[in-house]
Amino acid sequence: MTDPTALSPALLSWASRVLGTRLSGQEISHPRERSRACRLGLPGSVRFSLKVSPKAVLYERETLALRSTAPALGVGDAPQLRASSAEHLALLLTAVPGRLLTEQTLAPAQESRAHRQAGALLARFPAAGDLSGPRRAEAEQALQALVEGAEGHLATAGDRLTAPEQTLVREGAGPLRALPPLAYIHGDASNRSPKWSGTRQRAGGIDFERSRPATAMQDFVLRACSTRTDRLDLRAACLQGYGRNVMPGKQHAVMGLAALDAVGCLVRGPQLDDAEVITRGRRSLDRLTEGVFA
């Protein structure tokens, strides 16, 4: 979507009825995402956004997270759900203050503070989620599918990985079958997902459409893998905020998940023609081979 008119009149009419006022919209979607998001213009100090999911499963995941997890994170630290429409796959949300962290140029001290707070906010996500009953079974099945998909990714990636790197991925996947700790995760914990409000001096979380039951360390790994190698200070600040040391009992799982993420990037990146994803996969493999990832 390149302009707000791509939102159907029926959808804008639904949002207008919920909020009790005529609305206009400003496109705020990330260019790499298929979901659409608009910032809604209306009077008053509270800001809202309207998000439309491309698939029912993403709509259902985000709706669940907004109902069960976001309230525990707190107003301002996460969007709060005002209304949802299964017909339109649409969510009407309070807007999180600030701008995307990746779009801001901050002083070094403030930049470190922002990344540390983003890590702390990410760590609160599993504690706020529910992993009882069928959701635990879903987490176990998802992890097994991730492990079993390693060979398919290796076959697709082909000579993008050296023989030693292929061995590293296979050896990393093996220990994950023992089921490391499971949790309800954010699922999209890359560096582009947090927002930062300089006025409030607080980080805020957004984009919960990939939240799901999974192994607890997947958010940790994705955050670590998506940090640029020339800004390891920000990586350290974020992981300090996250507050979970990679202890010997967890390190094999972290390394294995990082290896699977890397080969996945080397498969998805060329398919999407996304140099950023390819770079992330290659960078992680290089660090894992050097033994300096964790």
mmCIF file of C-alpha atoms in Angstrom:
data_model
loop_
_atom_site.group_PDB
_atom_site.id
_atom_site.type_symbol
_atom_site.label_atom_id
_atom_site.label_comp_id
_atom_site.label_asym_id
_atom_site.label_seq_id
_atom_site.Cartn_x
_atom_site.Cartn_y
_atom_site.Cartn_z
ATOM 1 C CA MET A 1 0.000 0.000 0.000
ATOM 2 C CA THR A 2 1.424 3.376 -0.995
ATOM 3 C CA ASP A 3 -1.368 5.705 0.147
ATOM 4 C CA PRO A 4 -4.221 5.624 2.667
ATOM 5 C CA THR A 5 -6.847 5.243 -0.042
ATOM 6 C CA ALA A 6 -5.780 1.602 -0.366
ATOM 7 C CA LEU A 7 -7.741 1.008 2.831
ATOM 8 C CA SER A 8 -11.244 0.109 1.786
ATOM 9 C CA PRO A 9 -14.098 2.523 2.545
ATOM 10 C CA ALA A 10 -15.776 -0.277 4.490
ATOM 11 C CA LEU A 11 -12.708 -0.646 6.728
ATOM 12 C CA LEU A 12 -12.400 3.083 7.409
ATOM 13 C CA SER A 13 -16.129 3.206 8.065
ATOM 14 C CA TRP A 14 -15.786 0.418 10.658
ATOM 15 C CA ALA A 15 -12.935 2.232 12.431
ATOM 16 C CA SER A 16 -14.879 5.517 12.318
ATOM 17 C CA ARG A 17 -17.881 3.871 13.963
ATOM 18 C CA VAL A 18 -15.723 2.415 16.729
ATOM 19 C CA LEU A 19 -14.051 5.753 17.494
ATOM 20 C CA GLY A 20 -17.128 7.854 16.848
ATOM 21 C CA THR A 21 -15.507 10.258 14.415
ATOM 22 C CA ARG A 22 -14.642 10.563 10.729
ATOM 23 C CA LEU A 23 -11.083 9.368 10.064
ATOM 24 C CA SER A 24 -8.217 9.938 7.680
ATOM 25 C CA GLY A 25 -5.079 7.815 7.525
ATOM 26 C CA GLN A 26 -1.347 8.140 6.927
ATOM 27 C CA GLU A 27 0.651 5.158 5.692
ATOM 28 C CA ILE A 28 3.216 3.852 8.218
ATOM 29 C CA SER A 29 3.787 0.301 6.937
ATOM 30 C CA HIS A 30 7.322 -1.059 6.839
ATOM 31 C CA PRO A 31 8.277 -1.498 3.148
ATOM 32 C CA ARG A 32 9.328 -5.117 3.694
ATOM 33 C CA GLU A 33 6.064 -6.229 5.315
ATOM 34 C CA ARG A 34 2.878 -7.375 3.651
ATOM 35 C CA SER A 35 0.711 -6.192 6.544
ATOM 36 C CA ARG A 36 -0.600 -2.656 6.178
ATOM 37 C CA ALA A 37 -0.675 -0.014 8.862
ATOM 38 C CA CYS A 38 -2.070 3.513 8.955
ATOM 39 C CA ARG A 39 -1.777 6.228 11.575
ATOM 40 C CA LEU A 40 -5.253 7.621 12.061
ATOM 41 C CA GLY A 41 -5.865 11.333 12.258
ATOM 42 C CA LEU A 42 -8.449 12.379 14.834
ATOM 43 C CA PRO A 43 -8.821 15.073 17.488
ATOM 44 C CA GLY A 44 -7.520 14.610 21.017
ATOM 45 C CA SER A 45 -4.247 13.507 22.583
ATOM 46 C CA VAL A 46 -4.726 9.735 22.158
ATOM 47 C CA ARG A 47 -3.416 8.431 18.840
ATOM 48 C CA PHE A 48 -4.627 5.289 17.123
ATOM 49 C CA SER A 49 -3.367 3.106 14.309
ATOM 50 C CA LEU A 50 -5.215 0.704 12.056
ATOM 51 C CA LYS A 51 -3.431 -2.488 11.053
ATOM 52 C CA VAL A 52 -4.567 -5.012 8.441
ATOM 53 C CA SER A 53 -2.993 -8.472 8.424
ATOM 54 C CA PRO A 54 -2.281 -10.299 5.156
ATOM 55 C CA LYS A 55 -3.266 -13.700 6.607
ATOM 56 C CA ALA A 56 -5.795 -14.936 9.119
ATOM 57 C CA VAL A 57 -3.120 -16.744 11.149
ATOM 58 C CA LEU A 58 -1.155 -13.501 11.648
ATOM 59 C CA TYR A 59 -4.314 -11.641 12.611
ATOM 60 C CA GLU A 60 -5.170 -14.353 15.146
ATOM 61 C CA ARG A 61 -1.663 -14.345 16.641
ATOM 62 C CA GLU A 62 -1.549 -10.595 17.034
ATOM 63 C CA THR A 63 -5.075 -10.445 18.432
ATOM 64 C CA LEU A 64 -4.193 -13.062 21.062
ATOM 65 C CA ALA A 65 -1.002 -11.219 22.033
ATOM 66 C CA LEU A 66 -2.807 -7.891 22.270
ATOM 67 C CA ARG A 67 -5.487 -9.381 24.499
ATOM 68 C CA SER A 68 -3.332 -11.546 26.739
ATOM 69 C CA THR A 69 0.171 -10.053 26.774
ATOM 70 C CA ALA A 70 0.135 -6.364 25.799
ATOM 71 C CA PRO A 71 -2.005 -5.265 28.795
ATOM 72 C CA ALA A 72 0.601 -6.716 31.156
ATOM 73 C CA LEU A 73 3.370 -4.778 29.389
ATOM 74 C CA GLY A 74 1.550 -1.543 30.147
ATOM 75 C CA VAL A 75 -0.011 1.421 28.386
ATOM 76 C CA GLY A 76 2.650 3.244 26.385
ATOM 77 C CA ASP A 77 5.030 0.279 26.378
ATOM 78 C CA ALA A 78 2.827 -1.725 24.005
ATOM 79 C CA PRO A 79 -0.211 -1.020 21.834
ATOM 80 C CA GLN A 80 -3.571 -1.586 23.483
ATOM 81 C CA LEU A 81 -6.370 -3.198 21.486
ATOM 82 C CA ARG A 82 -9.433 -0.994 21.056
ATOM 83 C CA ALA A 83 -11.311 -3.230 18.594
ATOM 84 C CA SER A 84 -10.771 -6.039 16.089
ATOM 85 C CA SER A 85 -12.551 -7.155 12.918
ATOM 86 C CA ALA A 86 -12.180 -10.743 11.753
ATOM 87 C CA GLU A 87 -14.031 -9.770 8.569
ATOM 88 C CA HIS A 88 -11.326 -7.267 7.597
ATOM 89 C CA LEU A 89 -8.430 -8.958 9.476
ATOM 90 C CA ALA A 90 -8.059 -5.526 11.048
ATOM 91 C CA LEU A 91 -6.917 -4.269 14.439
ATOM 92 C CA LEU A 92 -7.610 -0.849 15.882
ATOM 93 C CA LEU A 93 -4.784 -0.021 18.302
ATOM 94 C CA THR A 94 -3.567 2.760 20.501
ATOM 95 C CA ALA A 95 -0.360 4.124 19.010
ATOM 96 C CA VAL A 96 2.873 3.560 20.926
ATOM 97 C CA PRO A 97 4.658 6.900 21.509
ATOM 98 C CA GLY A 98 7.868 7.660 19.659
ATOM 99 C CA ARG A 99 9.419 6.590 16.374
ATOM 100 C CA LEU A 100 11.155 3.436 15.208
ATOM 101 C CA LEU A 101 14.542 3.215 16.877
ATOM 102 C CA THR A 102 16.250 2.471 13.559
ATOM 103 C CA GLU A 103 14.944 5.755 12.122
ATOM 104 C CA GLN A 104 16.524 7.941 14.805
ATOM 105 C CA THR A 105 19.996 9.380 15.302
ATOM 106 C CA LEU A 106 20.631 9.522 19.034
ATOM 107 C CA ALA A 107 23.519 10.578 21.251
ATOM 108 C CA PRO A 108 25.596 7.509 22.275
ATOM 109 C CA ALA A 109 24.376 7.461 25.881
ATOM 110 C CA GLN A 110 20.730 7.761 24.855
ATOM 111 C CA GLU A 111 21.177 5.148 22.127
ATOM 112 C CA SER A 112 22.554 2.669 24.669
ATOM 113 C CA ARG A 113 19.680 3.462 27.036
ATOM 114 C CA ALA A 114 17.156 2.875 24.257
ATOM 115 C CA HIS A 115 18.620 -0.523 23.336
ATOM 116 C CA ARG A 116 18.884 -1.554 26.990
ATOM 117 C CA GLN A 117 15.220 -0.698 27.533
ATOM 118 C CA ALA A 118 14.250 -2.527 24.339
ATOM 119 C CA GLY A 119 15.976 -5.632 25.687
ATOM 120 C CA ALA A 120 14.230 -5.324 29.043
ATOM 121 C CA LEU A 121 10.853 -4.948 27.346
ATOM 122 C CA LEU A 122 11.507 -8.036 25.241
ATOM 123 C CA ALA A 123 12.360 -10.051 28.350
ATOM 124 C CA ARG A 124 8.979 -9.182 29.868
ATOM 125 C CA PHE A 125 7.081 -10.707 26.968
ATOM 126 C CA PRO A 126 7.342 -14.414 27.957
ATOM 127 C CA ALA A 127 6.371 -13.667 31.561
ATOM 128 C CA ALA A 128 3.235 -11.903 30.359
ATOM 129 C CA GLY A 129 2.141 -14.724 28.046
ATOM 130 C CA ASP A 130 0.238 -17.934 28.748
ATOM 131 C CA LEU A 131 1.858 -21.251 27.817
ATOM 132 C CA SER A 132 -0.647 -23.674 29.262
ATOM 133 C CA GLY A 133 -2.534 -26.534 27.634
ATOM 134 C CA PRO A 134 -2.455 -26.690 23.831
ATOM 135 C CA ARG A 135 -0.079 -23.740 23.551
ATOM 136 C CA ARG A 136 2.698 -25.754 25.154
ATOM 137 C CA ALA A 137 2.088 -28.564 22.698
ATOM 138 C CA GLU A 138 2.199 -25.989 19.878
ATOM 139 C CA ALA A 139 5.580 -24.748 21.141
ATOM 140 C CA GLU A 140 6.980 -28.282 21.213
ATOM 141 C CA GLN A 141 5.722 -29.023 17.698
ATOM 142 C CA ALA A 142 7.092 -25.739 16.356
ATOM 143 C CA LEU A 143 10.544 -26.449 17.745
ATOM 144 C CA GLN A 144 10.592 -29.958 16.305
ATOM 145 C CA ALA A 145 9.511 -28.604 12.911
ATOM 146 C CA LEU A 146 12.316 -26.036 13.074
ATOM 147 C CA VAL A 147 14.880 -28.750 13.774
ATOM 148 C CA GLU A 148 13.530 -31.125 11.155
ATOM 149 C CA GLY A 149 13.512 -28.359 8.552
ATOM 150 C CA ALA A 150 17.272 -27.866 8.842
ATOM 151 C CA GLU A 151 18.111 -30.433 6.159
ATOM 152 C CA GLY A 152 15.659 -28.853 3.730
ATOM 153 C CA HIS A 153 17.196 -25.437 4.277
ATOM 154 C CA LEU A 154 20.684 -26.835 3.820
ATOM 155 C CA ALA A 155 19.665 -28.482 0.550
ATOM 156 C CA THR A 156 18.085 -25.250 -0.714
ATOM 157 C CA ALA A 157 21.032 -23.099 0.372
ATOM 158 C CA GLY A 158 23.475 -25.435 -1.363
ATOM 159 C CA ASP A 159 26.918 -23.940 -1.901
ATOM 160 C CA ARG A 160 26.020 -20.754 -0.021
ATOM 161 C CA LEU A 161 27.400 -22.693 2.963
ATOM 162 C CA THR A 162 30.758 -24.424 3.109
ATOM 163 C CA ALA A 163 30.963 -28.059 4.198
ATOM 164 C CA PRO A 164 32.168 -27.066 7.712
ATOM 165 C CA GLU A 165 29.270 -24.602 7.993
ATOM 166 C CA GLN A 166 26.791 -27.299 7.009
ATOM 167 C CA THR A 167 28.248 -29.538 9.717
ATOM 168 C CA LEU A 168 27.944 -26.687 12.220
ATOM 169 C CA VAL A 169 24.234 -26.302 11.420
ATOM 170 C CA ARG A 170 23.561 -30.049 11.721
ATOM 171 C CA GLU A 171 25.456 -30.338 14.992
ATOM 172 C CA GLY A 172 23.698 -27.260 16.355
ATOM 173 C CA ALA A 173 20.242 -28.608 15.529
ATOM 174 C CA GLY A 174 20.758 -31.911 17.322
ATOM 175 C CA PRO A 175 20.637 -30.729 20.966
ATOM 176 C CA LEU A 176 17.446 -28.759 20.313
ATOM 177 C CA ARG A 177 15.481 -32.005 20.195
ATOM 178 C CA ALA A 178 15.871 -32.131 23.993
ATOM 179 C CA LEU A 179 13.369 -29.236 24.216
ATOM 180 C CA PRO A 180 15.035 -26.231 25.862
ATOM 181 C CA PRO A 181 12.747 -23.981 27.968
ATOM 182 C CA LEU A 182 9.531 -23.010 26.189
ATOM 183 C CA ALA A 183 7.660 -19.701 26.407
ATOM 184 C CA TYR A 184 5.326 -17.306 24.637
ATOM 185 C CA ILE A 185 7.611 -15.136 22.490
ATOM 186 C CA HIS A 186 7.379 -11.867 20.545
ATOM 187 C CA GLY A 187 8.663 -13.645 17.440
ATOM 188 C CA ASP A 188 9.936 -10.591 15.546
ATOM 189 C CA ALA A 189 12.591 -9.285 17.911
ATOM 190 C CA SER A 190 14.814 -7.718 15.262
ATOM 191 C CA ASN A 191 16.380 -4.296 15.689
ATOM 192 C CA ARG A 192 13.680 -2.636 13.561
ATOM 193 C CA SER A 193 10.762 -3.564 15.832
ATOM 194 C CA PRO A 194 11.192 -1.333 18.957
ATOM 195 C CA LYS A 195 10.161 2.308 19.131
ATOM 196 C CA TRP A 196 11.845 4.979 21.218
ATOM 197 C CA SER A 197 10.278 8.081 22.704
ATOM 198 C CA GLY A 198 12.820 10.741 23.548
ATOM 199 C CA THR A 199 10.157 12.678 25.432
ATOM 200 C CA ARG A 200 9.306 9.746 27.689
ATOM 201 C CA GLN A 201 12.805 8.231 27.570
ATOM 202 C CA ARG A 202 11.144 4.844 27.114
ATOM 203 C CA ALA A 203 11.133 2.033 24.570
ATOM 204 C CA GLY A 204 7.904 0.563 23.252
ATOM 205 C CA GLY A 205 7.121 -2.748 21.572
ATOM 206 C CA ILE A 206 5.082 -3.155 18.386
ATOM 207 C CA ASP A 207 4.259 -5.758 15.713
ATOM 208 C CA PHE A 208 3.026 -8.824 17.594
ATOM 209 C CA GLU A 209 1.790 -10.734 14.537
ATOM 210 C CA ARG A 210 4.577 -13.310 14.822
ATOM 211 C CA SER A 211 4.104 -13.877 18.553
ATOM 212 C CA ARG A 212 3.634 -17.554 19.332
ATOM 213 C CA PRO A 213 4.570 -20.397 21.668
ATOM 214 C CA ALA A 214 8.183 -21.413 20.993
ATOM 215 C CA THR A 215 11.492 -21.922 22.737
ATOM 216 C CA ALA A 216 12.167 -19.049 25.125
ATOM 217 C CA MET A 217 15.565 -18.253 23.616
ATOM 218 C CA GLN A 218 14.373 -17.502 20.087
ATOM 219 C CA ASP A 219 13.746 -13.818 20.862
ATOM 220 C CA PHE A 220 17.192 -13.618 22.499
ATOM 221 C CA VAL A 221 18.824 -15.193 19.429
ATOM 222 C CA LEU A 222 17.000 -13.057 16.869
ATOM 223 C CA ARG A 223 17.937 -9.879 18.727
ATOM 224 C CA ALA A 224 21.585 -10.945 18.893
ATOM 225 C CA CYS A 225 21.687 -12.012 15.237
ATOM 226 C CA SER A 226 20.122 -8.801 13.939
ATOM 227 C CA THR A 227 22.645 -6.454 15.599
ATOM 228 C CA ARG A 228 25.340 -5.054 13.337
ATOM 229 C CA THR A 229 28.824 -6.334 14.098
ATOM 230 C CA ASP A 230 30.185 -2.771 14.080
ATOM 231 C CA ARG A 231 27.837 -1.853 16.960
ATOM 232 C CA LEU A 232 28.523 -4.549 19.491
ATOM 233 C CA ASP A 233 28.074 -1.914 22.202
ATOM 234 C CA LEU A 234 24.375 -1.748 21.312
ATOM 235 C CA ARG A 235 24.159 -5.529 21.229
ATOM 236 C CA ALA A 236 25.664 -5.641 24.712
ATOM 237 C CA ALA A 237 23.260 -2.943 25.955
ATOM 238 C CA CYS A 238 20.226 -4.791 24.605
ATOM 239 C CA LEU A 239 21.271 -8.156 26.015
ATOM 240 C CA GLN A 240 22.098 -6.486 29.338
ATOM 241 C CA GLY A 241 18.539 -5.195 29.397
ATOM 242 C CA TYR A 242 17.263 -8.628 28.461
ATOM 243 C CA GLY A 243 18.993 -9.841 31.601
ATOM 244 C CA ARG A 244 19.611 -13.467 30.758
ATOM 245 C CA ASN A 245 23.173 -14.672 30.791
ATOM 246 C CA VAL A 246 23.972 -17.465 28.376
ATOM 247 C CA MET A 247 24.882 -20.100 30.928
ATOM 248 C CA PRO A 248 26.703 -23.317 29.905
ATOM 249 C CA GLY A 249 23.456 -25.279 30.071
ATOM 250 C CA LYS A 250 21.810 -22.948 27.556
ATOM 251 C CA GLN A 251 24.706 -22.063 25.308
ATOM 252 C CA HIS A 252 24.359 -25.104 23.028
ATOM 253 C CA ALA A 253 20.693 -24.264 22.436
ATOM 254 C CA VAL A 254 21.519 -20.609 21.714
ATOM 255 C CA MET A 255 24.241 -21.594 19.243
ATOM 256 C CA GLY A 256 21.950 -24.129 17.587
ATOM 257 C CA LEU A 257 19.116 -21.648 17.196
ATOM 258 C CA ALA A 258 21.534 -19.070 15.795
ATOM 259 C CA ALA A 259 22.801 -21.595 13.230
ATOM 260 C CA LEU A 260 19.242 -22.446 12.145
ATOM 261 C CA ASP A 261 18.386 -18.751 11.899
ATOM 262 C CA ALA A 262 21.488 -18.180 9.767
ATOM 263 C CA VAL A 263 20.751 -20.906 7.220
ATOM 264 C CA GLY A 264 17.131 -19.765 7.106
ATOM 265 C CA CYS A 265 18.336 -16.264 6.235
ATOM 266 C CA LEU A 266 20.502 -17.610 3.430
ATOM 267 C CA VAL A 267 17.425 -19.313 1.993
ATOM 268 C CA ARG A 268 14.884 -16.505 2.477
ATOM 269 C CA GLY A 269 17.205 -13.637 1.583
ATOM 270 C CA PRO A 270 17.701 -14.591 -2.087
ATOM 271 C CA GLN A 271 14.029 -15.523 -2.418
ATOM 272 C CA LEU A 272 13.038 -12.057 -1.177
ATOM 273 C CA ASP A 273 15.956 -10.330 -2.896
ATOM 274 C CA ASP A 274 16.754 -8.913 0.539
ATOM 275 C CA ALA A 275 20.431 -8.116 1.050
ATOM 276 C CA GLU A 276 19.853 -7.279 4.733
ATOM 277 C CA VAL A 277 18.578 -10.790 5.487
ATOM 278 C CA ILE A 278 21.429 -12.405 3.533
ATOM 279 C CA THR A 279 23.976 -10.297 5.409
ATOM 280 C CA ARG A 280 22.447 -11.304 8.743
ATOM 281 C CA GLY A 281 22.752 -14.997 7.895
ATOM 282 C CA ARG A 282 26.319 -14.739 6.649
ATOM 283 C CA ARG A 283 27.361 -12.611 9.649
ATOM 284 C CA SER A 284 25.927 -15.132 12.115
ATOM 285 C CA LEU A 285 27.626 -18.070 10.428
ATOM 286 C CA ASP A 286 30.952 -16.232 10.443
ATOM 287 C CA ARG A 287 30.621 -15.494 14.161
ATOM 288 C CA LEU A 288 29.552 -19.043 14.981
ATOM 289 C CA THR A 289 32.491 -20.449 13.032
ATOM 290 C CA GLU A 290 34.836 -18.141 14.956
ATOM 291 C CA GLY A 291 33.216 -19.214 18.241
ATOM 292 C CA VAL A 292 32.402 -15.632 19.295
ATOM 293 C CA PHE A 293 28.631 -15.515 18.831
ATOM 294 C CA ALA A 294 27.504 -15.749 22.458
#
